[in-house]
Short mmCIF file of C-alpha atoms and ligand atoms in Angstrom, two decimals:
data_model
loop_
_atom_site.label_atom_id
_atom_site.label_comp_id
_atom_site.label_asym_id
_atom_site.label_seq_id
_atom_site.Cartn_x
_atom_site.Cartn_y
_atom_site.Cartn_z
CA UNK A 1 -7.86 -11.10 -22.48
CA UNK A 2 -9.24 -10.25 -19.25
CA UNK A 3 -10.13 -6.92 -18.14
CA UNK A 4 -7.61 -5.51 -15.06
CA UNK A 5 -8.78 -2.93 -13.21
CA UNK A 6 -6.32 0.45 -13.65
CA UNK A 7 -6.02 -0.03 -9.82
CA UNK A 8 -4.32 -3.18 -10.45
CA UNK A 9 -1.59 -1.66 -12.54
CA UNK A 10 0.08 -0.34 -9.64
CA UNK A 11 3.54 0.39 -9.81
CA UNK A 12 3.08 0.42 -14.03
CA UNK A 13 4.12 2.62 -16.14
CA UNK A 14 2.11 3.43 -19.49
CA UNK A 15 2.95 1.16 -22.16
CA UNK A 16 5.07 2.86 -25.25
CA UNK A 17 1.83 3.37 -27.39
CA UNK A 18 0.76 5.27 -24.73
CA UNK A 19 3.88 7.50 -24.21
CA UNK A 20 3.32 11.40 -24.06
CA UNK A 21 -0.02 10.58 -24.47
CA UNK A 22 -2.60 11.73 -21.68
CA UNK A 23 -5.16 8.64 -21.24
CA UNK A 24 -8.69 9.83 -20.50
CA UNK A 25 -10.18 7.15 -17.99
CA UNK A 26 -14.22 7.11 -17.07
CA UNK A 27 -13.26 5.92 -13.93
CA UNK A 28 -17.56 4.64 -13.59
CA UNK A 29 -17.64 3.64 -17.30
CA UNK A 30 -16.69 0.84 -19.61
CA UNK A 31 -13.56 2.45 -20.23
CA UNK A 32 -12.83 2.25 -16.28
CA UNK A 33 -11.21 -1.10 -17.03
CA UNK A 34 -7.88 -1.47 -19.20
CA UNK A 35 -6.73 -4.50 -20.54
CA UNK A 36 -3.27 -3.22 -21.96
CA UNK A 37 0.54 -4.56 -21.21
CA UNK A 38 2.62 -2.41 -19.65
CA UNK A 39 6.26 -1.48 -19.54
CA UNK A 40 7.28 -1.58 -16.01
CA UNK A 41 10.30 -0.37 -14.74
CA UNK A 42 13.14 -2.66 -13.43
CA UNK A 43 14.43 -2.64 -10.06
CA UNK A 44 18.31 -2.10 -10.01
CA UNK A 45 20.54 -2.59 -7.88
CA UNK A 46 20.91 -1.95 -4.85
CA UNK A 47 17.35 -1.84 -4.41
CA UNK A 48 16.34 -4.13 -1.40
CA UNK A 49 13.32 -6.16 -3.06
CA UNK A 50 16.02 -8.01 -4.67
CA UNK A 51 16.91 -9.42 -2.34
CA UNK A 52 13.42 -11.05 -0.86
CA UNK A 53 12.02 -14.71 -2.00
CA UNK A 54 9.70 -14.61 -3.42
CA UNK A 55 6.23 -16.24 -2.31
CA UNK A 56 4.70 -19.30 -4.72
CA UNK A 57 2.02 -18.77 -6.79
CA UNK A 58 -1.02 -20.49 -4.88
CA UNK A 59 -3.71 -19.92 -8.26
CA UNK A 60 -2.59 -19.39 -11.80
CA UNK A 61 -5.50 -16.41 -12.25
CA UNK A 62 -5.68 -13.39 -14.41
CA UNK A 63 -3.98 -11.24 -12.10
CA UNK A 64 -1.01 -13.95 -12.70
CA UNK A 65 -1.79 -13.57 -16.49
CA UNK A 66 -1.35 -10.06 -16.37
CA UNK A 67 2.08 -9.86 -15.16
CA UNK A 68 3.14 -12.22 -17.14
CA UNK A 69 2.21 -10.10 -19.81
CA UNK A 70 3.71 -7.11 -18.16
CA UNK A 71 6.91 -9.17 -17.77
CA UNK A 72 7.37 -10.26 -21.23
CA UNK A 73 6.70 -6.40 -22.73
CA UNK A 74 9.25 -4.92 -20.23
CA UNK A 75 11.79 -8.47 -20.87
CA UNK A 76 11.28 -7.80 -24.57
CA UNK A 77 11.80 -4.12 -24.13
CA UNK A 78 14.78 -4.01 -21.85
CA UNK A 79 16.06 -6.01 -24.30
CA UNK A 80 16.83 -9.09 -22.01
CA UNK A 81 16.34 -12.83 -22.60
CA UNK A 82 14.80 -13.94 -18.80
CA UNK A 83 13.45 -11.74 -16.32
CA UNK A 84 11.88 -12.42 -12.83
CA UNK A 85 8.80 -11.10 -11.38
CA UNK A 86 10.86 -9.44 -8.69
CA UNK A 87 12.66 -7.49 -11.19
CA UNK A 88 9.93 -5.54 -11.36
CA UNK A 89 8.84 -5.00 -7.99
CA UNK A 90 5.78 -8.51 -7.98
CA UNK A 91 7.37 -10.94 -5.07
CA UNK A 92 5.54 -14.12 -6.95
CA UNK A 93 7.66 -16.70 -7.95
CA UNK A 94 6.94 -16.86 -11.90
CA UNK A 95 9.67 -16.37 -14.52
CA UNK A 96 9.45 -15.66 -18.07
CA UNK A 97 12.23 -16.57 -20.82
CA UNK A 98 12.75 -15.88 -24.62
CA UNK A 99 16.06 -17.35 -25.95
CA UNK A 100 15.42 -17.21 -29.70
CA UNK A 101 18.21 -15.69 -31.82
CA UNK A 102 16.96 -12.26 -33.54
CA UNK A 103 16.80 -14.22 -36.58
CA UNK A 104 14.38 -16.72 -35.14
CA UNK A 105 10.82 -16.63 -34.79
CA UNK A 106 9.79 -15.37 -31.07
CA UNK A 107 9.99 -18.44 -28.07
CA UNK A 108 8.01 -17.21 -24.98
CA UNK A 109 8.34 -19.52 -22.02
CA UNK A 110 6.50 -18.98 -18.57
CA UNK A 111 7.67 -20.87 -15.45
CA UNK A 112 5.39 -20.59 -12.81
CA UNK A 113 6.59 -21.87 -8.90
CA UNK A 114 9.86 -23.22 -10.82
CA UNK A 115 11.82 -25.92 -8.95
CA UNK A 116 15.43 -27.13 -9.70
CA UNK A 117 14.88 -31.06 -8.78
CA UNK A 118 18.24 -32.60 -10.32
CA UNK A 119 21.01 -30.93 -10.82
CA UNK A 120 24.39 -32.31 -12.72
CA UNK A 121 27.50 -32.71 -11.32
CA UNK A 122 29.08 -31.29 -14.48
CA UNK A 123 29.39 -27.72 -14.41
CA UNK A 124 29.54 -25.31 -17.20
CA UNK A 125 31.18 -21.86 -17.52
CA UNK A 126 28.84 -18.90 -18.86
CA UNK A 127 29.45 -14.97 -19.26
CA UNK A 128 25.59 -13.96 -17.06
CA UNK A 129 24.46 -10.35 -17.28
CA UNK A 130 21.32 -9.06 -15.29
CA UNK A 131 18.62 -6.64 -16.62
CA UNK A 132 18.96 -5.53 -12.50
CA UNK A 133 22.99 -5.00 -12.82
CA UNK A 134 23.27 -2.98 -16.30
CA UNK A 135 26.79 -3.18 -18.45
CA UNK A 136 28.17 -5.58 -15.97
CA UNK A 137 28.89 -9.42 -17.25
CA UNK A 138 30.81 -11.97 -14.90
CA UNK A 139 31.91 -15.51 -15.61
CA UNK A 140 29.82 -17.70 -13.57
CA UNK A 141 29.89 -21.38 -13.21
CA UNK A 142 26.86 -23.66 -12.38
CA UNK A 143 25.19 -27.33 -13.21
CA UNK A 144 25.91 -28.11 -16.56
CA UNK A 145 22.23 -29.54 -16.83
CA UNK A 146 19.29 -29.45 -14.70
CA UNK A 147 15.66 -31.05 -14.26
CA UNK A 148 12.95 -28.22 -13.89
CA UNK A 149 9.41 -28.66 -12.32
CA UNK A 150 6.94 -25.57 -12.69
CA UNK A 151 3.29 -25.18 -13.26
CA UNK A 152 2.13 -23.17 -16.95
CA UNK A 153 0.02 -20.78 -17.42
CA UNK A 154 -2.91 -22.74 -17.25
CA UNK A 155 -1.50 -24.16 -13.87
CA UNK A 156 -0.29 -27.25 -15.09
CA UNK A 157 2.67 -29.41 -13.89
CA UNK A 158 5.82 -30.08 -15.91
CA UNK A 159 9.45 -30.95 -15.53
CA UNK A 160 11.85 -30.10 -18.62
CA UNK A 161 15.71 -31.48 -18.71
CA UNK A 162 17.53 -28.40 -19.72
CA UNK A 163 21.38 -27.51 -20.77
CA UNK A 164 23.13 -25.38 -22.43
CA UNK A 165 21.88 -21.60 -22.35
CA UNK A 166 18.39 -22.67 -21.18
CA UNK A 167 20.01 -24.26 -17.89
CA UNK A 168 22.17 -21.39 -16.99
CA UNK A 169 18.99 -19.41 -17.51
CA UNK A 170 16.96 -20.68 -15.60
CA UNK A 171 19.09 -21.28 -12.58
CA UNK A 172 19.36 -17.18 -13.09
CA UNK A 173 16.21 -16.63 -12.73
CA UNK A 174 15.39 -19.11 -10.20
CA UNK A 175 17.92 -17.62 -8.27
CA UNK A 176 16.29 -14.59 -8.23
CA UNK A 177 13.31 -15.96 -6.97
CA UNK A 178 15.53 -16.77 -3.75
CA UNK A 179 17.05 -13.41 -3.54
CA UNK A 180 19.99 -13.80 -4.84
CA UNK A 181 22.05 -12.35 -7.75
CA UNK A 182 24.81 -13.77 -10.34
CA UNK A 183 27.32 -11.41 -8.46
CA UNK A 184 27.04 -13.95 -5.19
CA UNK A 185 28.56 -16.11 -7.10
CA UNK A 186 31.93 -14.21 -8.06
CA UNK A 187 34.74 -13.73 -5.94
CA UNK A 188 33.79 -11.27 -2.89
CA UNK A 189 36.55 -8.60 -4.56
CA UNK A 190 34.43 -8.70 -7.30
CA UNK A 191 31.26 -8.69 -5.99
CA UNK A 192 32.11 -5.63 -3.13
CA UNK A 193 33.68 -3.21 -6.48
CA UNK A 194 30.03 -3.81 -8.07
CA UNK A 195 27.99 -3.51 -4.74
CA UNK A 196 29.63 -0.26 -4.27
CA UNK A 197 29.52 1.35 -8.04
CA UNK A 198 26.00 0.86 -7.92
CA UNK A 199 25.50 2.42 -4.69
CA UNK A 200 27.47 5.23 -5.65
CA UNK A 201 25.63 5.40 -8.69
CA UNK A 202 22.30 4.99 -6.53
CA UNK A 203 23.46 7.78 -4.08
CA UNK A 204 24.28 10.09 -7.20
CA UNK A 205 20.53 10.06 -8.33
CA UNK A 206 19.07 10.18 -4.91
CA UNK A 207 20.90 13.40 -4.20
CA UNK A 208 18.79 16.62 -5.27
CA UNK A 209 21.31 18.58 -7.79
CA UNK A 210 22.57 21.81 -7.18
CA UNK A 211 21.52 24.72 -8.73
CA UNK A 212 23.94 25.90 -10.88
CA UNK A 213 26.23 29.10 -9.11
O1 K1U B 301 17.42 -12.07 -15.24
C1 K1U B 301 17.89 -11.16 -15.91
O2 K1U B 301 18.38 -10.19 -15.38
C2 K1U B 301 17.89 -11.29 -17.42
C3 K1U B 301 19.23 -11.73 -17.99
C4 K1U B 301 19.18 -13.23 -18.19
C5 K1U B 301 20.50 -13.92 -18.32
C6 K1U B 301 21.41 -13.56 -19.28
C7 K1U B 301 22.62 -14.25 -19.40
C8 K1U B 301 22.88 -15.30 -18.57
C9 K1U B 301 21.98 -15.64 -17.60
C10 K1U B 301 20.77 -14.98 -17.48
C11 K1U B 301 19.42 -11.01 -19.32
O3 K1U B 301 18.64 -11.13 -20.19
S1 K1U B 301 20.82 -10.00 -19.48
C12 K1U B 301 20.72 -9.47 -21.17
C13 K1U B 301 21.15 -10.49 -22.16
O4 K1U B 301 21.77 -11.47 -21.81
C14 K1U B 301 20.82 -10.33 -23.60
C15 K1U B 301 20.11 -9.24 -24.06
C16 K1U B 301 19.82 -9.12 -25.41
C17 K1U B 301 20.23 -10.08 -26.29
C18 K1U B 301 20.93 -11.16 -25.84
C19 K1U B 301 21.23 -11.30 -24.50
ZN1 ZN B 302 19.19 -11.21 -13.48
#
């Protein structure tokens, strides 16, 4: 694995083996230079940088390497089965998806610059959460199948027919990519009650407490 600067690890917080543990760091030595995932915290709403699209990839480097690596520790942690890049904070346009059972051996799957090229006219019904929307699940409806195009990690072209959970994932996560959230596509009465428990909840932990009287 390559070697990321610390600098680069902005916005990271220290992996769990590192937790309540101080990290010494020779800033002008060999130890200047970390190679570790980290955990990174995910955005929630109703932070703004979910709602931004997110820019394409233009080189699959190590710096793209790295988050994905950063993305499958915190999608793994969380526990979730798809996360975004702008879940946790990095506008690129790469996803990352796991949907083996807890019985099954692990299935990581990268999607860099994902494109939905063919979508069925058959839609399907599926109960979505989001890592970004905690404890809330809505019935959404979308294509039934899809057609995928997206680069891997060595920046390589591919298009994959999915259905079934791996279709409703993906057009999840792609969706994200664009800004949007599962919640734009329930009934505006539905959508406004979440929008504003989770800026009440948002407004709760912005506001410094009180000392007590
Ligand atoms: O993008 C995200 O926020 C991740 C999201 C993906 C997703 C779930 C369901 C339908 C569409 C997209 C999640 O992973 S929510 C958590 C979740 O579904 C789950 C977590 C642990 C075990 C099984 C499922
Ligand atoms: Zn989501």
């Amino acid at each position: 694995m390559p070697a990321i600067p610390l600098e680069a690890a902005e916005g990271a917080r220290p992996a769990a083996a590192f937790a309540g543990k101080t990290r010494r760091i020779d800033r002008f030595g060999a130890t200047a230079y970390i190679a570790a995932m980290a955990l990174r915290d995910i955005l929630i709403l109703p932070d703004k940088r979910l709602r931004k699209v997110s820019e394409p990839v233009k080189k699959v480097d190590a710096g793209v390497r790295k988050l994905v690596e950063d993305m499958f520790e915190t999608m793994y942690d969380a526990p979730g089965i798809g996360l975004a890049a702008i879940q946790i904070g990095t506008p690129k346009r790469v996803v990352t998806l796991d949907l083996a059972k807890k019985e099954e051996a692990k299935n990581p799957q990268v999607f860099i610059n994902p494109e939905i090229v063919w979508a069925s006219d058959e839609k399907a019904l599926y109960e979505e959460g989001c890592l970004s929307i905690p404890e809330y699940y809505g019935d959404v409806e979308r294509p039934a199948q899809v057609k995928v195009k997206y680069l891997d990690l060595d920046g390589e072209p591919h298009e994959i027919e999915a259905n079934g959970l791996l279709a409703t994932c993906l057009q999840h996560e792609i969706d994200h990519l664009n800004g949007v959230l599962f919640i734009d596509h329930l009934s505006k009465l539905k959508r406004d009650r979440v929008l504003k428990k989770f800026a009440k909840a948002a407004k709760r932990t912005s506001e410094p407490k009180r000392a007590a009287e």
